Short mmCIF file of C-alpha atoms in Angstrom, two decimals:
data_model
loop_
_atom_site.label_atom_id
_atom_site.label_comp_id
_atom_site.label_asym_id
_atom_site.label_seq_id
_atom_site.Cartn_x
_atom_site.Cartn_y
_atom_site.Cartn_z
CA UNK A 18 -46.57 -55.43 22.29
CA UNK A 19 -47.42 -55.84 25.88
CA UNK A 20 -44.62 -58.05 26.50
CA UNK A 21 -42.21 -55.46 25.42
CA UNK A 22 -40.30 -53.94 28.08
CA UNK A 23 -40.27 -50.55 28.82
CA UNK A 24 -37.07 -49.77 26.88
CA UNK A 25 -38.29 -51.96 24.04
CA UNK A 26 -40.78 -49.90 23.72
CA UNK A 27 -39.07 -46.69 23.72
CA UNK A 28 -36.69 -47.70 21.07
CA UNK A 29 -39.63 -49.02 18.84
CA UNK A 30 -41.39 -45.19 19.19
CA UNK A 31 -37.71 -44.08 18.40
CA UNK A 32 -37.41 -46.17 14.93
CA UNK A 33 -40.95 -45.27 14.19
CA UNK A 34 -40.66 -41.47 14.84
CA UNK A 35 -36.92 -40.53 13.78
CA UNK A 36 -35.80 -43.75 11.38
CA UNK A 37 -39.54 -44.36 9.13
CA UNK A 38 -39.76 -40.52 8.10
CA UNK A 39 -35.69 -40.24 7.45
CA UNK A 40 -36.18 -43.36 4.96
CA UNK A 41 -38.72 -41.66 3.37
CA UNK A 42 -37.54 -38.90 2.75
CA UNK A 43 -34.41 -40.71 1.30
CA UNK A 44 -36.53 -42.70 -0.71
CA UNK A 45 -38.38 -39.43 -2.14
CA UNK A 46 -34.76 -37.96 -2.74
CA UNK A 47 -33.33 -40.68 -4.60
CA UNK A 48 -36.84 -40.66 -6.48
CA UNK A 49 -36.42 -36.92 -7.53
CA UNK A 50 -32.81 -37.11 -8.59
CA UNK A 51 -33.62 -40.23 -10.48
CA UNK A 52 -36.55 -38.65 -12.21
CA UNK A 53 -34.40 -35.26 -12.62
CA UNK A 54 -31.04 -37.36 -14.28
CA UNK A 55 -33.40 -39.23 -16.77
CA UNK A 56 -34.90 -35.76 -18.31
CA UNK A 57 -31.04 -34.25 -18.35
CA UNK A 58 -30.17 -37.67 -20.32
CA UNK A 59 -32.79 -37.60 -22.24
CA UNK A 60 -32.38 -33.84 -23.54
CA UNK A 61 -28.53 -34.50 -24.03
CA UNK A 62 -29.59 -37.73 -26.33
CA UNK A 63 -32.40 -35.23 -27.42
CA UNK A 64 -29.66 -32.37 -28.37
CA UNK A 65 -27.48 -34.67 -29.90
CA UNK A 66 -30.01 -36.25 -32.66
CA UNK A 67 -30.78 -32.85 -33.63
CA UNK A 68 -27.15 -31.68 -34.01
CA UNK A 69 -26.78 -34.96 -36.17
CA UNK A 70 -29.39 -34.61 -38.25
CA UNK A 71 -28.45 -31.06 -38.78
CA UNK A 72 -24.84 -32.42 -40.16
CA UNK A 73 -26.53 -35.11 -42.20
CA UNK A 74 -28.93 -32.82 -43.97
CA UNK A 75 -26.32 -29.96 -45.08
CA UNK A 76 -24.10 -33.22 -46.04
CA UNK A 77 -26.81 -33.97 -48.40
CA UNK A 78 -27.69 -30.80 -49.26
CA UNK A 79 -24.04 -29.99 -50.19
CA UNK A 80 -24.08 -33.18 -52.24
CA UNK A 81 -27.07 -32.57 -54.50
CA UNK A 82 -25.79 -29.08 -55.08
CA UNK A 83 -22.14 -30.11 -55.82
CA UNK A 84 -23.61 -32.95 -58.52
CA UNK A 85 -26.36 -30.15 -59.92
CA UNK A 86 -22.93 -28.26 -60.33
CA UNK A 87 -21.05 -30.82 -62.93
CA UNK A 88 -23.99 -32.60 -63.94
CA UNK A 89 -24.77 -29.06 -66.08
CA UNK A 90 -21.24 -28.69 -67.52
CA UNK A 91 -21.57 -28.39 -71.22
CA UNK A 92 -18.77 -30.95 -71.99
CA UNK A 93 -20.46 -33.36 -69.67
CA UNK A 94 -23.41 -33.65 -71.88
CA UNK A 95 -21.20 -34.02 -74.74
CA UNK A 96 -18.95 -36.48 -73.20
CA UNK A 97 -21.70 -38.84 -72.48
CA UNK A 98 -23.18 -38.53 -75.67
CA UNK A 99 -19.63 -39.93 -77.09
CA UNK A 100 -19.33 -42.61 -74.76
CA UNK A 101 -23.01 -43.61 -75.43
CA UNK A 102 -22.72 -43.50 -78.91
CA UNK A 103 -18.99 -45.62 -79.00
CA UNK A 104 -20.77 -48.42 -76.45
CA UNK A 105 -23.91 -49.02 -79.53
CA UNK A 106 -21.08 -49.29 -81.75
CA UNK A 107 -18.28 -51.32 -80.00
CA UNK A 108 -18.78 -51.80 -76.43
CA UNK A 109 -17.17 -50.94 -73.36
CA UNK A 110 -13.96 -51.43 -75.49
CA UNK A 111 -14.64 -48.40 -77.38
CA UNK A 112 -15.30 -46.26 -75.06
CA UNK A 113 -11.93 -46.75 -73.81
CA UNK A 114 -10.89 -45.04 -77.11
CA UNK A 115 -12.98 -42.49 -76.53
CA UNK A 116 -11.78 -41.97 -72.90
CA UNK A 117 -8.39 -40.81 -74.19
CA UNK A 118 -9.75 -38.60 -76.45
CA UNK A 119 -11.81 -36.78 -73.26
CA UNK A 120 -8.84 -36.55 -70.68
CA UNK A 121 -9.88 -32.88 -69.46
CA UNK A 122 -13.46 -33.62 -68.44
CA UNK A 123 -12.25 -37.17 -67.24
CA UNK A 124 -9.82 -35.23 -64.88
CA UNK A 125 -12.41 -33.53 -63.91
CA UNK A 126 -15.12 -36.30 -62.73
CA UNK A 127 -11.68 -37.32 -60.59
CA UNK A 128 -11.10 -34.74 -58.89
CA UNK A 129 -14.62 -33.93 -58.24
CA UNK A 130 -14.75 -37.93 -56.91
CA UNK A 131 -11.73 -37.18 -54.66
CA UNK A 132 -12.66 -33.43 -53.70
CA UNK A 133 -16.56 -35.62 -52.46
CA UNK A 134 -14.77 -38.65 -50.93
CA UNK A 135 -16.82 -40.54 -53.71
CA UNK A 136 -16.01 -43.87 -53.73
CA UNK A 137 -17.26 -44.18 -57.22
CA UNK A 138 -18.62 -42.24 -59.89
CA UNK A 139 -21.01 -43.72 -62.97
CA UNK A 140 -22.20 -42.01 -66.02
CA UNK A 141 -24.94 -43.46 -67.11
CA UNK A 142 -26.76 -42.79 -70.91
CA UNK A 143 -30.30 -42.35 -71.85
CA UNK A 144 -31.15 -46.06 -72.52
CA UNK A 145 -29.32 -46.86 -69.16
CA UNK A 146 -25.90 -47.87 -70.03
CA UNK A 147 -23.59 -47.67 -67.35
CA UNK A 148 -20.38 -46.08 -69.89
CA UNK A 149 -18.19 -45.13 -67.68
CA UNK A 150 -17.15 -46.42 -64.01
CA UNK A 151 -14.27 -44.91 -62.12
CA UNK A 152 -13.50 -47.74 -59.87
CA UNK A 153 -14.38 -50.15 -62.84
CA UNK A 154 -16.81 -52.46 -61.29
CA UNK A 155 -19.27 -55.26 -62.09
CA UNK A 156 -22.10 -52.80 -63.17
CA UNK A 157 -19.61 -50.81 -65.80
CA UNK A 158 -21.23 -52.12 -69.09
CA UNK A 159 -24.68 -53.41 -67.68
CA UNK A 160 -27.74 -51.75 -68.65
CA UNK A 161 -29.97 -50.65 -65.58
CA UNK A 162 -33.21 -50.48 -67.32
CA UNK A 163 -33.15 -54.48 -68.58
CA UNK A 164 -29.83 -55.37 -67.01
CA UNK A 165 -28.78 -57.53 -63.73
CA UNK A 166 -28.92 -54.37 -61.40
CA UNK A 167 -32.50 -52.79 -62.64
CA UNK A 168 -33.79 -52.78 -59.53
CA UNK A 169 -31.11 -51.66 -57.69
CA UNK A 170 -31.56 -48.12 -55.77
CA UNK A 171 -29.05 -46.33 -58.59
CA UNK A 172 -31.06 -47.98 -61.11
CA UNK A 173 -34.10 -46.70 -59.62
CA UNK A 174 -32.67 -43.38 -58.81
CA UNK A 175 -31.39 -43.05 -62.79
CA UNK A 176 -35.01 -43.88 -63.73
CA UNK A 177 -36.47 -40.96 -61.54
CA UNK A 178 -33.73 -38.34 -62.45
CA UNK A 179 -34.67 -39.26 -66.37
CA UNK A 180 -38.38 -39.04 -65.75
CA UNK A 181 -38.33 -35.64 -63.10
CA UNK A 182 -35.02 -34.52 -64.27
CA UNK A 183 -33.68 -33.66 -61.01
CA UNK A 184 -31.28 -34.26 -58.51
CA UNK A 185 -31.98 -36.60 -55.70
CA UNK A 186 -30.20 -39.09 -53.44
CA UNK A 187 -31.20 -42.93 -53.26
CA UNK A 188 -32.03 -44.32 -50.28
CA UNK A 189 -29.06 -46.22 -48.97
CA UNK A 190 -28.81 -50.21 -49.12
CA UNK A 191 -26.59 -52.86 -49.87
CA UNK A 192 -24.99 -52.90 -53.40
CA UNK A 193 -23.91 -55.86 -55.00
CA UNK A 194 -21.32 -54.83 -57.70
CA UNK A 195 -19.66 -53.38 -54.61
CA UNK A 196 -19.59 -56.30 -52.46
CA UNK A 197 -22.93 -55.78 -51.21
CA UNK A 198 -21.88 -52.70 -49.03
CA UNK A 199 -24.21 -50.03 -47.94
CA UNK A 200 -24.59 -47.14 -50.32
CA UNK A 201 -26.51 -44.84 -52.14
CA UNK A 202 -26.12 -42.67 -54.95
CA UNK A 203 -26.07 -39.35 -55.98
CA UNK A 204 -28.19 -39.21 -59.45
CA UNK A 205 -28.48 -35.91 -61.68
CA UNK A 206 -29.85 -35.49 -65.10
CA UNK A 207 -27.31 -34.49 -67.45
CA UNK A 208 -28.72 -32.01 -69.97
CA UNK A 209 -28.02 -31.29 -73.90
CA UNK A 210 -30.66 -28.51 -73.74
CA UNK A 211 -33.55 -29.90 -72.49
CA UNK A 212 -33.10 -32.98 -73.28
CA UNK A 213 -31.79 -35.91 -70.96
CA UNK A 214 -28.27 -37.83 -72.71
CA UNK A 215 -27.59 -39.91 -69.41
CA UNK A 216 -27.41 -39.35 -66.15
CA UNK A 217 -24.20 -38.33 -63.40
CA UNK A 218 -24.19 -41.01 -60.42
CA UNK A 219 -21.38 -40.51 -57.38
CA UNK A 220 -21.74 -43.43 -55.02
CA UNK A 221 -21.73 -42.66 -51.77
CA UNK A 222 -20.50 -45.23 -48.82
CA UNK A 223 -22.84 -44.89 -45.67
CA UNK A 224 -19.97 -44.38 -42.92
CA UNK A 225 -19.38 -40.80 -45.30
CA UNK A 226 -22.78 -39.87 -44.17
CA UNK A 227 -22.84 -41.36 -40.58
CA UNK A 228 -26.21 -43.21 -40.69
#
């Protein structure tokens, strides 16, 4: 310091008065606006999860009420009760024959699968037949209480709608008779009184839902 000319010095007390309390005041700006754009992100991010699970819980909502719906239509119960009692007898090949003889409530279960954007849709009797399968795949015929696909989220969702008789949604995972994709199911009791005959199951892909 004492070998600092006169000017030196002079521009040193410049830097230290003018330029050290400009910096920090830049430095607390930049910390402010920093601190101030990570709450607005966070409350947009915030707003937006909300909104979302908003949409995903009236989807769900809308499906469990549309299923409750068919799954208590009269000639569902009795439809079921056909196909379950043509499959002890014959197989999957009889209730084929049976199909034909149903074409008003089959119409039905389609356009109920198209109205949903179901990308299947099982009916399922009391000893866990899968009867009838609109897209026709590997579980159509298997039994879910003893068959390859017992533990399987729709099998365990058909065993809780049997026991509770109600309407619920399984959790989504992969399926294999669909090629392992992600889905869950949309399982209601199907009532001849109070008794359970089977069980209603739309399938439900996981980009429908968005999670």
């Amino acid at each position: 310091m004492k070998h600092l000319s006169i000017q030196q010095r002079l521009w040193l007390g410049f830097l230290i008065v003018a330029v050290l309390p400009l910096a920090g005041l830049t430095w607390l700006y930049l910390s402010s606006f920093e601190k101030a754009l990570t709450e607005a992100v966070l409350q947009n991010v915030s707003s937006i999860a909300d909104k979302k699970s908003d949409e995903i819980d009236n989807f769900i909502s809308e499906r469990l009420a549309d299923a409750r719906v068919v799954s208590q239509q009269e000639r569902l119960s009795l439809a079921i009760s056909g196909l379950s009692e043509a499959f002890s007898r014959g197989g999957l090949a009889a209730t084929r024959d049976i199909d034909t003889k149903h074409r008003q409530w089959l119409e039905t279960l389609e356009d109920f699968s198209h109205y949903g954007h179901y990308y299947d849709l099982l009916l399922i009797d009391a000893q866990g037949n899968v009867v009838f399968s609109l897209a026709h795949e590997s579980d159509l015929g298997t039994n879910l209480i003893t068959g390859p696909h017992r533990n399987s989220g729709l099998a365990q969702g058909f065993r809780q709608a049997m026991q509770l008789l109600q309407v619920d949604l399984t959790p989504f995972q992969a399926y294999e008779p669909s090629d392992n994709k992600i889905a869950g199911f949309v399982v209601a009791p199907v009532l001849a009184g109070h008794r359970a005959v089977g069980a209603l199951g739309p399938g439900e892909a996981e980009a429908a839902v968005g999670v």
